[in-house]
C-alpha angles and dihedrals in degrees: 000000000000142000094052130176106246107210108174144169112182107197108164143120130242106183110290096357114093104202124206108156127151122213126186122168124182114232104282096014124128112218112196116207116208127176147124125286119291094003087133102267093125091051090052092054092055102043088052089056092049090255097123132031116249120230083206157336121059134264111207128174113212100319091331111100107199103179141025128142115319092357132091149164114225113258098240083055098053101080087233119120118199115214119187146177093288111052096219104226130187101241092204102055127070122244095270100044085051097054082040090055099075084042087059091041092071092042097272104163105244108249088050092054086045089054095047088052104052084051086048092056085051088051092057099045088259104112104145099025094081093110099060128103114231082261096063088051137081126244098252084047088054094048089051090051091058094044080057107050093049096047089050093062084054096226126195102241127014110215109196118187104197089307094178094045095101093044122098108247091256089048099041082044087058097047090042088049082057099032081063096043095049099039093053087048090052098036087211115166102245135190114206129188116194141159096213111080083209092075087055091054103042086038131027134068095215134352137241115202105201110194118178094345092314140110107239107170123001120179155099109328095249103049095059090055098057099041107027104177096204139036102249086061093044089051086056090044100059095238132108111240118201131180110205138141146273125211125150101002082299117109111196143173119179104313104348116086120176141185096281096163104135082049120093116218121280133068126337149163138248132198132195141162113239090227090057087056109091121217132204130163118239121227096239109076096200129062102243090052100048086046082057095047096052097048090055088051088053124237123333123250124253110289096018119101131155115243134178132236111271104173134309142237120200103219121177097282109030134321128295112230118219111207131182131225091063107023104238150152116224121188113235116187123223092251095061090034084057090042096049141048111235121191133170106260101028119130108240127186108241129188140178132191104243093217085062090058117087101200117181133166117282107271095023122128 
């Protein structure tokens, strides 16, 4: 059984978190479910596996409903097989006896589950280490193992919780690289939560964002890249996202004002990638100083504001510079991080090239 038709509705309660959240997921499609912590991912997943009641809604596979209020299929019946972020294996069996076990499990002979399983090692890149127990692996190799041994019972749906979090960023790039290339093999439907909107990319067909038990954007990939519709998408997404206003030809939020004439006045939206925001030092170090400073050199031009330091982040290549009014992240390379001294507080010189700026009516696509 592979390649089924999700069809969920996740209504439960986790202390304080009311949960209503929909999946579908066509036959073969990976889903990818974002979201911030404790916004209720783990828990719909679980709901989905049979793990957790549901105060409502419905979960069905294909034409097979497996849950609804006060009713449930037991979890090993449901065709659906839950990976996390420890693989679970057995520690006294070798690599190939555990990815044979599931095989066993639904009445494989033995020697058939042990030869899926040794075509199965040669699938994840693991032909020759058989033979070897989870403690003489490494931790992607365990991981691989329990990819396999879930995609070998064909289930009909994957449920994956963050399953490359506790790998370094070589190791998770490996087992990424054979997570693609298997699920694309199985064409199992699969339904991945992840905090790494690289696995989304690399992954994943369209993408749910889950905030405080909702569903707040689902769509292609893609999509959801280029038009987050909140800032928590936007924040996955690598790009600033500001609601501001139009009036008069003129957007603005807080000190920043842009070009905004094909827009009609009311409420709209700006977005804006941190590395096409410049950033320059002023003379002055305090606020009152800098604000001095700028009235006496007349009124900015369109796209340029002063802001002060809110807090920083260090990233591969610099720091990225957090600045209020409006709340924004401005990419600031290590060149200018070792010219400059940059403090929390201090007032900084930020513009942007209008033309680098989408700006569309609150609520657009």
């Amino acid at each position: 059984m592979t390649g089924a038709r999700l069809d969920a509705r996740v209504v439960l309660t986790r202390g304080p978190l009311d949960i209503d959240v929909a999946v579908t997921a066509d036959p073969g499609q990976t889903l990818a479910v974002m979201g911030p912590s404790g916004a209720g991912k783990s828990s719909l997943l679980a709901a989905i596996a049979g793990l957790l009641p549901l105060r409502g809604g419905h979960v069905r596979v294909d034409d097979r409903e497996l849950s609804r209020r006060g009713r449930t299929t037991a979890p090993p019946r449901r065709g659906i097989v839950l990976l996390g972020q420890d693989p679970h294996l057995f520690p006294h069996l070798d690599a190939r006896d555990n990815i044979a076990f599931g095989l066993r499990a639904r009445g494989v002979p033995r020697a058939q589950a042990l030869t899926e399983a040794d075509e199965w090692l040669w699938r994840i890149g693991m032909s020759g280490s058989g033979g070897h127990r989870p403690a003489e692996l490494s931790g992607g190799q365990q991981q691989r193992v329990a990819l396999a041994r879930a995609l070998a019972t064909r289930p009909a749906v994957l449920l994956l919780d963050e399953p490359l979090t506790a790998l370094d960023p070589e190791t998770s790039s490996g087992v990424r690289a054979v997570l693609a290339a298997q699920l694309a093999a199985a064409r199992t439907t699969t339904v991945m939560v992840t905090h790494d909107a690289i696995d989304a990319a690399a992954l994943a067909d369209a993408l749910l964002i889950v905030e405080g038990g909702r569903v707040t954007q689902h769509a292609p990939v893609r999509e959801v890249f280029a038009a987050p519709v909140t800032r928590f998408g936007a924040a996955i997404s690598g790009v600033n996202r500001l609601v501001g206003d139009v009036a008069d030809g003129t957007w603005r939020s807080g000190a920043l004002a842009l070009p905004a004439s094909a827009l009609a006045d009311g409420p709209a939206v700006a977005l804006m990638r941190p590395e096409d925001i410049a950033f320059a030092p002023v003379p002055e170090t305090t606020w009152t100083a800098a604000l001095r400073l700028q009235d006496a050199d007349g009124p900015p031009h369109p796209g340029e504001w002063l802001a002060r330091i809110e807090r920083m982040e260090p990233t591969p290549s610099g720091v990225r510079v957090h600045t209020a009014d409006p709340d924004l992240a401005v990419a600031v390379p290590l060149d200018a991080v070792a010219a400059h001294t940059l403090a929390i507080g201090r007032p900084v010189r930020l513009r942007v090239d209008p033309a680098a700026v989408r700006l569309h009516a609150a609520g657009a696509a």
